[in-house]
PDB file of C-alpha atoms in Angstrom:
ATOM      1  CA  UNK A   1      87.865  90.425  82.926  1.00 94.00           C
ATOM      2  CA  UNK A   2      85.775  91.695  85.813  1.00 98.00           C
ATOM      3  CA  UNK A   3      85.793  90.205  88.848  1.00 98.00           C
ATOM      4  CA  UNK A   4      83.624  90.277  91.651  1.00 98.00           C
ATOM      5  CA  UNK A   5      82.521  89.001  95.006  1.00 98.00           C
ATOM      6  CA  UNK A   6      78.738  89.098  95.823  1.00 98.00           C
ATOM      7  CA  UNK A   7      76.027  87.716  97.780  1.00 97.00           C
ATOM      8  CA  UNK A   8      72.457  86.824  96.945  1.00 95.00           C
ATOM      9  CA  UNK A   9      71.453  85.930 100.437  1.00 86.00           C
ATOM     10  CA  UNK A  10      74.192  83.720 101.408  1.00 82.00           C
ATOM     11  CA  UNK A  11      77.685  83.847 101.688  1.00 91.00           C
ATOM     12  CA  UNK A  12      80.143  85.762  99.936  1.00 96.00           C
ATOM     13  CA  UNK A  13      81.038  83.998  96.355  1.00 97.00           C
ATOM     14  CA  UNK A  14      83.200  84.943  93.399  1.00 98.00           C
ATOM     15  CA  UNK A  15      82.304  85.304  89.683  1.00 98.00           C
ATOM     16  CA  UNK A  16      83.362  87.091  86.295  1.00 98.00           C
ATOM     17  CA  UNK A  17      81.093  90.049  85.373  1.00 98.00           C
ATOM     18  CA  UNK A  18      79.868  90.330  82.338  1.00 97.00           C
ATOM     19  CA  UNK A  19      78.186  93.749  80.855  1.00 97.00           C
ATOM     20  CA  UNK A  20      75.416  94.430  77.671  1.00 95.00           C
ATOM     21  CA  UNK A  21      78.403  96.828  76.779  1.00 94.00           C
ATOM     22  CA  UNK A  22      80.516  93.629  76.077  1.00 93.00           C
ATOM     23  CA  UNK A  23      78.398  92.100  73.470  1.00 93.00           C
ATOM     24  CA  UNK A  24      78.559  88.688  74.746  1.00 93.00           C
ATOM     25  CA  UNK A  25      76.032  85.958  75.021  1.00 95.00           C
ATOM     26  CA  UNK A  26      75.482  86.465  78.417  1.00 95.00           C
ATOM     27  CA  UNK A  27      74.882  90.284  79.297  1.00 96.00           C
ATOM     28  CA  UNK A  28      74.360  91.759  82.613  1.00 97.00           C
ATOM     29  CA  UNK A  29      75.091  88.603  84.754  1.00 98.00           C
ATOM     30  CA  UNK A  30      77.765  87.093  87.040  1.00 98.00           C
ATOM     31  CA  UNK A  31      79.373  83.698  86.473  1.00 98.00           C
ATOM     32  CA  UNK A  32      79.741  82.171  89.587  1.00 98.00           C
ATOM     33  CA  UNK A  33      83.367  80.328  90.527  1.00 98.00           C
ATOM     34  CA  UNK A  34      84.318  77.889  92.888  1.00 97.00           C
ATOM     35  CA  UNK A  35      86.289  79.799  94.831  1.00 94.00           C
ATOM     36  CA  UNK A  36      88.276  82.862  95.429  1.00 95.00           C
ATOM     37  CA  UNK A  37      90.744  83.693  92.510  1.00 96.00           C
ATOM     38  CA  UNK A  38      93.128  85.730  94.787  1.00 95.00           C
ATOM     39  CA  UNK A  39      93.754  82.336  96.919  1.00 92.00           C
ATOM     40  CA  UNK A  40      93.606  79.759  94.453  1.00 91.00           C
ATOM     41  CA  UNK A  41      92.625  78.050  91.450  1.00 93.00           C
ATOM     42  CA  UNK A  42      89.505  78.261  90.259  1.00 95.00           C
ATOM     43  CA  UNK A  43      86.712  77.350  87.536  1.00 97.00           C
ATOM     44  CA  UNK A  44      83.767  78.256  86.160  1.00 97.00           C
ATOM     45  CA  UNK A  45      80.682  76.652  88.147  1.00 97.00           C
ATOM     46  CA  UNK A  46      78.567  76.796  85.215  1.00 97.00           C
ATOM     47  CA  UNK A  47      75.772  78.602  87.359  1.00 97.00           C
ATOM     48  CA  UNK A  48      75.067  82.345  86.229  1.00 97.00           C
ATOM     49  CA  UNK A  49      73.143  85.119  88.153  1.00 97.00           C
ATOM     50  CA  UNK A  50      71.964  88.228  87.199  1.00 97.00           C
ATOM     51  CA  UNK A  51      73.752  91.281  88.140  1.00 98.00           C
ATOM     52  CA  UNK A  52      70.353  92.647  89.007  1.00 97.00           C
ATOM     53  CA  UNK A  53      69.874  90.377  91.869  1.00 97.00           C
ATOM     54  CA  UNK A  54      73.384  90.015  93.003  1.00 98.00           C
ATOM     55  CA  UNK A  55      74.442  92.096  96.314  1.00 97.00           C
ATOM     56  CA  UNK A  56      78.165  93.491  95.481  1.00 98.00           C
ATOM     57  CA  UNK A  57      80.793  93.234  98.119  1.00 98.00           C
ATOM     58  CA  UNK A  58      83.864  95.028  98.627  1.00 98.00           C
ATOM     59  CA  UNK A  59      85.787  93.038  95.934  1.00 97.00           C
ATOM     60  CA  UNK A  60      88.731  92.276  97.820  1.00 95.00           C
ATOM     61  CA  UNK A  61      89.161  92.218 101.962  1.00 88.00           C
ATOM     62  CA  UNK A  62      92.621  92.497 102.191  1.00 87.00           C
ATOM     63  CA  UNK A  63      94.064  89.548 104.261  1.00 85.00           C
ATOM     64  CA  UNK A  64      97.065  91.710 105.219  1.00 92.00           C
ATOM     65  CA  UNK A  65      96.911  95.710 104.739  1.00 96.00           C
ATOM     66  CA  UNK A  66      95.849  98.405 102.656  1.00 98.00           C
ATOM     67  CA  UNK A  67      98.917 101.222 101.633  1.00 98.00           C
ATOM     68  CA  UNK A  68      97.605 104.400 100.993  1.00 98.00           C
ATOM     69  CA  UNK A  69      99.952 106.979  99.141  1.00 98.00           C
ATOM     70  CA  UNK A  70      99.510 110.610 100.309  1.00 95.00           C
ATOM     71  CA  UNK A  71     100.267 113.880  97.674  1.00 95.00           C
ATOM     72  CA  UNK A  72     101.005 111.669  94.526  1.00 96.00           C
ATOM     73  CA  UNK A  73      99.346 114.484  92.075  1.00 94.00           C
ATOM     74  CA  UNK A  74     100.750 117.979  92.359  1.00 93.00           C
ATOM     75  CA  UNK A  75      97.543 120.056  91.804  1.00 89.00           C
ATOM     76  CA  UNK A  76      95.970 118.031  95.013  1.00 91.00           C
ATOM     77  CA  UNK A  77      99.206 118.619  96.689  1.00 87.00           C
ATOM     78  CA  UNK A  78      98.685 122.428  96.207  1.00 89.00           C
ATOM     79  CA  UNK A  79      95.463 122.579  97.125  1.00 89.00           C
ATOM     80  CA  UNK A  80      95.949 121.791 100.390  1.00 87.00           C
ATOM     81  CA  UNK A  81      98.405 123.925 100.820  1.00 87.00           C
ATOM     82  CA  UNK A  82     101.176 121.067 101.081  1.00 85.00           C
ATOM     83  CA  UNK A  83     104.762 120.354  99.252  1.00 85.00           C
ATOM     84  CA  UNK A  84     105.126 117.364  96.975  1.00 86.00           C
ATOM     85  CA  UNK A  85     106.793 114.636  98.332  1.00 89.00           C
ATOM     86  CA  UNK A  86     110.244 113.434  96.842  1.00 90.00           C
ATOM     87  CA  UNK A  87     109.678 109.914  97.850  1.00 95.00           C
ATOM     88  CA  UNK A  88     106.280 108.427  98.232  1.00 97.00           C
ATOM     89  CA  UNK A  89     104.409 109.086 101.283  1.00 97.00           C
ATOM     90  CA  UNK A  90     102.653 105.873 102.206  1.00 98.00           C
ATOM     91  CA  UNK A  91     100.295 105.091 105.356  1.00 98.00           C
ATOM     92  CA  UNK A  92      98.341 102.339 106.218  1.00 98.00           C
ATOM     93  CA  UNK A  93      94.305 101.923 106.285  1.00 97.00           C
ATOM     94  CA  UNK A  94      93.606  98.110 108.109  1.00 96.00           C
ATOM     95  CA  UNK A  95      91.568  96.026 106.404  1.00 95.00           C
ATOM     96  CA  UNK A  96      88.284  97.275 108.843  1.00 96.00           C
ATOM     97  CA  UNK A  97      88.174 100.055 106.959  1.00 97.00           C
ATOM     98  CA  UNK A  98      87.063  98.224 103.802  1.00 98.00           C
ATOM     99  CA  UNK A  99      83.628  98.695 102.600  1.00 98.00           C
ATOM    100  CA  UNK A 100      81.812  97.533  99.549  1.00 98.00           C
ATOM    101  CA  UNK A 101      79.713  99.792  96.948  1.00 98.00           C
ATOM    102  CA  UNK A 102      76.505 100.892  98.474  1.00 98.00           C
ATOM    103  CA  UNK A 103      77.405 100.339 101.755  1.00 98.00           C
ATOM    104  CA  UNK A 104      77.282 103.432 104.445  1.00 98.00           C
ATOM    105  CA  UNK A 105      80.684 105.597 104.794  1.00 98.00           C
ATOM    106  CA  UNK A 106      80.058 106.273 109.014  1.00 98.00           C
ATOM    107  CA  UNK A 107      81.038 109.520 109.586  1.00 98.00           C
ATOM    108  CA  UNK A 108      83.143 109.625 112.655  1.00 97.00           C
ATOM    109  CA  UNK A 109      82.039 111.240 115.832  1.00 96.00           C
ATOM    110  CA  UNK A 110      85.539 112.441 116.520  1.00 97.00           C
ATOM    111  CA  UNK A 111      85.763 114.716 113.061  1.00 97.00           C
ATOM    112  CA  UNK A 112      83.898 118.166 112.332  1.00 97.00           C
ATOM    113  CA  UNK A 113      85.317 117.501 108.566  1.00 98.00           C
ATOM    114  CA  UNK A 114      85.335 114.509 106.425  1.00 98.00           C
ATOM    115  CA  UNK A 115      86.372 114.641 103.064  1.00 98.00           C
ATOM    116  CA  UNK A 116      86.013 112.128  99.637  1.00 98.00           C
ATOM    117  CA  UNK A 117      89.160 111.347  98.101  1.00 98.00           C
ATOM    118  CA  UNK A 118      88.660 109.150  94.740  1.00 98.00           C
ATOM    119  CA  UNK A 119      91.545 107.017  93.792  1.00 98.00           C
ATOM    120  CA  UNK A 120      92.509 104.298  91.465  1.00 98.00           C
ATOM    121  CA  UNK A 121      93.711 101.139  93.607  1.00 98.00           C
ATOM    122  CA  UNK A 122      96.029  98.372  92.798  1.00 98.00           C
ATOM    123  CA  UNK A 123      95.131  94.978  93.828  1.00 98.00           C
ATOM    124  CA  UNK A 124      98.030  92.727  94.323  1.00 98.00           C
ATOM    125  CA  UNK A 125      98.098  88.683  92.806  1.00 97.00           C
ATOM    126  CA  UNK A 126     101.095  87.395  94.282  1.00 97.00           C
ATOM    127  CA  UNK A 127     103.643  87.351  97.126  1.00 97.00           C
ATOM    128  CA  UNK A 128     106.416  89.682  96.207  1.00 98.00           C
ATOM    129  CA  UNK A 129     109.133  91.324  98.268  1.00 98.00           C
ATOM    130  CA  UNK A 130     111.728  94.032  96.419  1.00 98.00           C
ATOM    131  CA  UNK A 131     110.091  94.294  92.908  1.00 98.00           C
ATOM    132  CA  UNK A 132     111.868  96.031  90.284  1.00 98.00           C
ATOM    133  CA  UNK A 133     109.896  98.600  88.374  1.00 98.00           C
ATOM    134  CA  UNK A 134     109.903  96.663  85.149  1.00 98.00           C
ATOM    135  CA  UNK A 135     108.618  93.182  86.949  1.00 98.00           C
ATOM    136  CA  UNK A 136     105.673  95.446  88.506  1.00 98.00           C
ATOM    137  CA  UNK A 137     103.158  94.190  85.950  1.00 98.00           C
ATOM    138  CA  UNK A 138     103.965  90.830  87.248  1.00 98.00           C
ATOM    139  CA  UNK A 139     102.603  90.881  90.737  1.00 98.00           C
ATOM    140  CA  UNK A 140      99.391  93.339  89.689  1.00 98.00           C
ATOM    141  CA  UNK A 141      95.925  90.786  89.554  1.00 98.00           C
ATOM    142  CA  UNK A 142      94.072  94.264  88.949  1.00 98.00           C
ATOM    143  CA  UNK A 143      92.519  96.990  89.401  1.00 98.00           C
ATOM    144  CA  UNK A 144      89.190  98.602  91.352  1.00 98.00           C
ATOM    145  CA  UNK A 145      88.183 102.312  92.409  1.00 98.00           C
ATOM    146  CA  UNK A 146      88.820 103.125  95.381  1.00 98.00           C
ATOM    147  CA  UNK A 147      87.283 106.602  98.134  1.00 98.00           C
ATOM    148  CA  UNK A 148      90.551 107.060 100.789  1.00 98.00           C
ATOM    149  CA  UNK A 149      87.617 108.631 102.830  1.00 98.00           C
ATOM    150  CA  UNK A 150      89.933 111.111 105.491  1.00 98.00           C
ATOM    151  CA  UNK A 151      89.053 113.150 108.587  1.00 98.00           C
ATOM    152  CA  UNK A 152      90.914 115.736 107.301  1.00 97.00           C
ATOM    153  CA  UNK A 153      90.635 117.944 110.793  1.00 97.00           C
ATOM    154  CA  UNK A 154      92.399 115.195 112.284  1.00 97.00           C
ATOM    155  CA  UNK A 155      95.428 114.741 110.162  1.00 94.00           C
ATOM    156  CA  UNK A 156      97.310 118.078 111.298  1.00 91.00           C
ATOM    157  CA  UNK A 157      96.678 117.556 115.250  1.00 95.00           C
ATOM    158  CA  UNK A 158      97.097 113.937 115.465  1.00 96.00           C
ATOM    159  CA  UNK A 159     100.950 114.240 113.554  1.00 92.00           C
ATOM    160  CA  UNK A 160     100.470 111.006 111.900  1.00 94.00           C
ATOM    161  CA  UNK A 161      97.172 109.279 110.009  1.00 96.00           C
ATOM    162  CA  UNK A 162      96.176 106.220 111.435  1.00 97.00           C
ATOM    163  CA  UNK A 163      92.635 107.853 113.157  1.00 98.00           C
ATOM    164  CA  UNK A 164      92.317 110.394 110.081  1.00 98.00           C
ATOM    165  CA  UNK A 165      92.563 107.688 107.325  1.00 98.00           C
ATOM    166  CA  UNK A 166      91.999 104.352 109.382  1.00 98.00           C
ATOM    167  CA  UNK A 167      88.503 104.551 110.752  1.00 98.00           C
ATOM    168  CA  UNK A 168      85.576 102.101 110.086  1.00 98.00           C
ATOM    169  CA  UNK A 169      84.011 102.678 107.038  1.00 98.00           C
ATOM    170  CA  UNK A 170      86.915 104.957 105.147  1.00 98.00           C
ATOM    171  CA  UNK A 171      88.307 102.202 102.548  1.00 98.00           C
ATOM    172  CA  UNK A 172      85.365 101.937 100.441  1.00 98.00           C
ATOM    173  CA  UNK A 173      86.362  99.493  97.297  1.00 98.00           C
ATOM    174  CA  UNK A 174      84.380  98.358  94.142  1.00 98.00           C
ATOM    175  CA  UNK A 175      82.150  97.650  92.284  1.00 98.00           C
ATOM    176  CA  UNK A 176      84.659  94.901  90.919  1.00 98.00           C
ATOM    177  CA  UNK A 177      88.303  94.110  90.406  1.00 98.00           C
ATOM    178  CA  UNK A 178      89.438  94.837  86.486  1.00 98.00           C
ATOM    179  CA  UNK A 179      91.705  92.802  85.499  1.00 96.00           C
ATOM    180  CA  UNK A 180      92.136  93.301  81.797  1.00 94.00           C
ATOM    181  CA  UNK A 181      94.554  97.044  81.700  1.00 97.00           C
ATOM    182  CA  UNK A 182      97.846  96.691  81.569  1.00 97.00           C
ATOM    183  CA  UNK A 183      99.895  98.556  83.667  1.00 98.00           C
ATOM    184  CA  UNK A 184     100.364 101.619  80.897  1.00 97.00           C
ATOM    185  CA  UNK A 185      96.492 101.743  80.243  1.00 98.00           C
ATOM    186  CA  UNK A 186      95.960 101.837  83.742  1.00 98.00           C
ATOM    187  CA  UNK A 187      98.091 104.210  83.903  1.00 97.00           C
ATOM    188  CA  UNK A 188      96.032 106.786  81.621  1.00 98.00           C
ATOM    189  CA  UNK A 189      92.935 106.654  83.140  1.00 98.00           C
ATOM    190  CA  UNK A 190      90.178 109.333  83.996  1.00 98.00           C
ATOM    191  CA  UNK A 191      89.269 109.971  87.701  1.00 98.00           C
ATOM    192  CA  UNK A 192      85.767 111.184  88.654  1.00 98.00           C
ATOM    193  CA  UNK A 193      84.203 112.447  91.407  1.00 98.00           C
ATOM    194  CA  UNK A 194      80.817 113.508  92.372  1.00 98.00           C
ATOM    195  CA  UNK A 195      78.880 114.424  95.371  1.00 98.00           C
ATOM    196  CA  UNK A 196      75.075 114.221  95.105  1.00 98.00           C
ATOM    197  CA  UNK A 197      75.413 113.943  91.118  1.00 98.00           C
ATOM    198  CA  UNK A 198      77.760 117.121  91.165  1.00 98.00           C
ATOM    199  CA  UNK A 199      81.308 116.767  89.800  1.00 98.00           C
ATOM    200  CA  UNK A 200      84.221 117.743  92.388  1.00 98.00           C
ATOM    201  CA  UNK A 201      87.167 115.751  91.030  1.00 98.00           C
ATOM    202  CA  UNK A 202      87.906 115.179  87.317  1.00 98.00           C
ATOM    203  CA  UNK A 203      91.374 114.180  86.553  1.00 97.00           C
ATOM    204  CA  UNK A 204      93.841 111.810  84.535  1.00 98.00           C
ATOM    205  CA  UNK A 205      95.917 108.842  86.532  1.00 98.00           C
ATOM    206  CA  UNK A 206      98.996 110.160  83.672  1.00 97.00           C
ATOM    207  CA  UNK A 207      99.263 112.667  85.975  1.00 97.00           C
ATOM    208  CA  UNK A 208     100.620 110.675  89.247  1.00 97.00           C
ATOM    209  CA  UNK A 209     103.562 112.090  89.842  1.00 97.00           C
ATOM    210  CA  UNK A 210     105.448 108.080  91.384  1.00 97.00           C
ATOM    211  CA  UNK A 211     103.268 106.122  88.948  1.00 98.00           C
ATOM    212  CA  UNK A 212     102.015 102.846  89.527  1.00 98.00           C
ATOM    213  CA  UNK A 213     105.150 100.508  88.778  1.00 98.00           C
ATOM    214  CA  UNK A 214     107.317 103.095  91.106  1.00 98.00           C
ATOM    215  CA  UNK A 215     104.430 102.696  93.714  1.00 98.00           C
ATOM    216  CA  UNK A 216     105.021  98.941  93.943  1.00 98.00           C
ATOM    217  CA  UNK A 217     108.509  98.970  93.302  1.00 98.00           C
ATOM    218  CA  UNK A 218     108.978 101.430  96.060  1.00 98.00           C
ATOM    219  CA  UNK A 219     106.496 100.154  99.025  1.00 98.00           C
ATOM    220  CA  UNK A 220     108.221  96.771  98.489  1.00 98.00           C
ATOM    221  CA  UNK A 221     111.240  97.488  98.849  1.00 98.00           C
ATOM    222  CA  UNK A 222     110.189  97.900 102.876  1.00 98.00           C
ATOM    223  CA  UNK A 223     106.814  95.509 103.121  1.00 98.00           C
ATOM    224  CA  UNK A 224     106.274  92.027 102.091  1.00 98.00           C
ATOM    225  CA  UNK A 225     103.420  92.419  99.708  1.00 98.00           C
ATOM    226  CA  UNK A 226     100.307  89.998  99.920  1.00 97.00           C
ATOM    227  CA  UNK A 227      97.398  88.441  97.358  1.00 97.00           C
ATOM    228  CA  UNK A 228      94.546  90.543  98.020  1.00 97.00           C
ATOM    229  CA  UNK A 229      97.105  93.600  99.618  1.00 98.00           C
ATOM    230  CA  UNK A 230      95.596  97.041  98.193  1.00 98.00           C
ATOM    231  CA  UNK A 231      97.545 100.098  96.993  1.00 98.00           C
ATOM    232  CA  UNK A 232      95.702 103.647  96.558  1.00 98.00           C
ATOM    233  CA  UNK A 233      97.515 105.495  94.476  1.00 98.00           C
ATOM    234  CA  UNK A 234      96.588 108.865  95.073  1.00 98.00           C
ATOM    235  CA  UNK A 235      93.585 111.328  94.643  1.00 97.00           C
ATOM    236  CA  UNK A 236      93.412 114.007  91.807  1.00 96.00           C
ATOM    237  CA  UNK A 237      92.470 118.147  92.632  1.00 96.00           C
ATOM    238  CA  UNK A 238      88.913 118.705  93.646  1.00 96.00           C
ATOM    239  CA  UNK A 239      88.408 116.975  96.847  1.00 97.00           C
ATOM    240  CA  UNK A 240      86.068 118.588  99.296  1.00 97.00           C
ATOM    241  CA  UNK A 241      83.394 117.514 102.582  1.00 98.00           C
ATOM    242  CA  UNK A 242      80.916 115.496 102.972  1.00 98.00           C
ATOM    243  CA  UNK A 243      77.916 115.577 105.412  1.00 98.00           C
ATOM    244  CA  UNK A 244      75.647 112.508 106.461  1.00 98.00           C
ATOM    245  CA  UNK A 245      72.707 112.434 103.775  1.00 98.00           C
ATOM    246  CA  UNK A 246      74.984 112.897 100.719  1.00 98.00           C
ATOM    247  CA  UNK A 247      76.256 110.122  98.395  1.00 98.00           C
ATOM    248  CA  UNK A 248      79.303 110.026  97.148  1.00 98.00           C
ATOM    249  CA  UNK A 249      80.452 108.292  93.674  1.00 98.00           C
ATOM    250  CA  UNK A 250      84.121 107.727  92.346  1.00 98.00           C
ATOM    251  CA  UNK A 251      83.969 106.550  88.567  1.00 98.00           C
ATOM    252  CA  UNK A 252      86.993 105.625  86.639  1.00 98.00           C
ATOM    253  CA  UNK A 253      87.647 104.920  82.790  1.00 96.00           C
ATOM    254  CA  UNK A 254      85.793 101.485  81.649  1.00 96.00           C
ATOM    255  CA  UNK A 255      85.903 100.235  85.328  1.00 98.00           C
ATOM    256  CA  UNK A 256      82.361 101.107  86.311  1.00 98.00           C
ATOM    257  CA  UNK A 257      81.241 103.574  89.505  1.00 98.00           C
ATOM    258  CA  UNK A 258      81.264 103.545  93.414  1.00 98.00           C
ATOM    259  CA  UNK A 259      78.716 104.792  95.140  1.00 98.00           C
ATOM    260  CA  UNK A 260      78.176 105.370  99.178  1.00 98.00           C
ATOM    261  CA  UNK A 261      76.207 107.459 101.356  1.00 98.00           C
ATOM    262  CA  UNK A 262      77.420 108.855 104.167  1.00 98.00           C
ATOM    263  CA  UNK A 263      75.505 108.013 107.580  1.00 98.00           C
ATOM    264  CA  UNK A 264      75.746 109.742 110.974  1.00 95.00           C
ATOM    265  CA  UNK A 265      77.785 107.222 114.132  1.00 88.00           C
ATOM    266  CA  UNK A 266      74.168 108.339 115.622  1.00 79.00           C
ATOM    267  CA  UNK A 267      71.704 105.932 114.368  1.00 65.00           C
ATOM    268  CA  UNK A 268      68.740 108.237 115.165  1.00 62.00           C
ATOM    269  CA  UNK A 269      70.505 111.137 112.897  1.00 54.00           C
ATOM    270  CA  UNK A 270      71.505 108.480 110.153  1.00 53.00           C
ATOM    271  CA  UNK A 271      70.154 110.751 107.613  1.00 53.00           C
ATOM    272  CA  UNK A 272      70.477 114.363 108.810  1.00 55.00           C
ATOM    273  CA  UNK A 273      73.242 116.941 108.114  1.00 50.00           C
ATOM    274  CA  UNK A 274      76.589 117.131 110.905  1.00 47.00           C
TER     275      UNK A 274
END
């Protein structure tokens, strides 16, 4: 099950994709529900729209917080030069952040050097507080692709994150929430990146080094977790700059692609090279 949030000129609704890959009687199309699954019950409205003239959204805006988790794949870890944590290292992006597929990643005045970092992201179904590894399938609605956009010459001066990960515009999330992995599958998924249709980052979520049922296990044992609260999990090797004018896409394993373009704060260089 895909599900997504979209607009087709009025406000934000919620429906079940449905893809020509799938085979079913309806291909390419979106059928609309009555309300937001991540809040409530809901049903099928009966009324379909085609994906072609639906406007995707950010498929969740976290009513609480986004958890980042910095280092969780060794090679990445190296490649910056840094040692690999023993426990997770988690950090917060607020929910401001959040941006939906084609929408503009800002690049920050502040920062000389912003970087793409594609990551597979957890989307939590349920309050839950202390969750034991083997019950983390049990508080997981799904799954979406996530860019933990970073102003990476800001995370060494600043000694903590919150401007270098937690700026307008650096949670980009979509195209949909994926709902039908377990927790194993998910957990053996391939990661790509590419900047202006060139590959930078190409690598399996087997190779996290907490995986995904230690990630939830572990950030709940300190925070209350929320419907709708996101997890990143991590970016693979091969992360590099961006400049306004490129695009940006994270694609992962049967869950579809994320695309942005990155903008200039200055509206009258939208389009030019920092």
């Amino acid at each position: 099950m895909r599900v997504a949030r979209f607009s087709v000129g009025q406000d934000p609704r919620y429906g079940l994709v449905e893809l020509a890959e799938d085979n079913g009687p309806h291909p390419d199309t979106i059928g609309v529900l009555t309300g937001d699954p991540l809040a409530m019950a809901v049903q099928f409205t009966g009324e379909r729209v085609p994906l072609s003239q639906a406007r995707l959204l950010a498929p969740v805006i976290p009513r609480s917080k986004v958890v980042g988790v910095g280092r969780n794949y060794a090679a990445h870890a190296a490649e910056l030069g840094n040692e690999v944590p023993q426990t997770p290292l988690t950090f917060y992006k607020p929910n401001t952040a959040v941006i939906g597929p084609g929408e503009p990643i800002i690049y920050p005045s502040f920062s000389e050097q912003v970087s793409f970092e594609g990551e597979l992201a957890v989307v939590i179904g349920r309050i839950c507080k202390e969750v034991p590894v083997e019950r983390a399938q049990d508080v997981i609605f799904g799954y979406t692709i996530a860019n933990d956009v970073t102003a990476r010459d800001k995370q060494g001066p600043d000694k903590q994150w919150a401007r270098a990960k937690g700026f307008d515009t650096s949670c980009p999330l979509g195209p949909w929430i994926t709902s039908h992995y377990s927790i194993e599958e998910a957990g053996e998924l391939m990661i790509t990146t590419t900047l202006d249709g060139e590959q930078r980052q190409h690598g399996s979520t087997s190779l996290m080094i907490h995986p995904i049922a230690e990630l939830i296990a572990y950030i709940s044992s300190f925070t209350t977790l929320l419907p709708g609260d996101v997890i990143l999990t991590g970016t693979p090797e091969g992360v590099g700059l961006m400049i306004p004018g490129q695009e940006v896409s994270v694609s992962i394993e049967g869950m579809g692609t994320l695309t942005n373009k990155v903008i200039s704060a200055d509206p009258d260089h939208a389009g030019e090279s920092k």
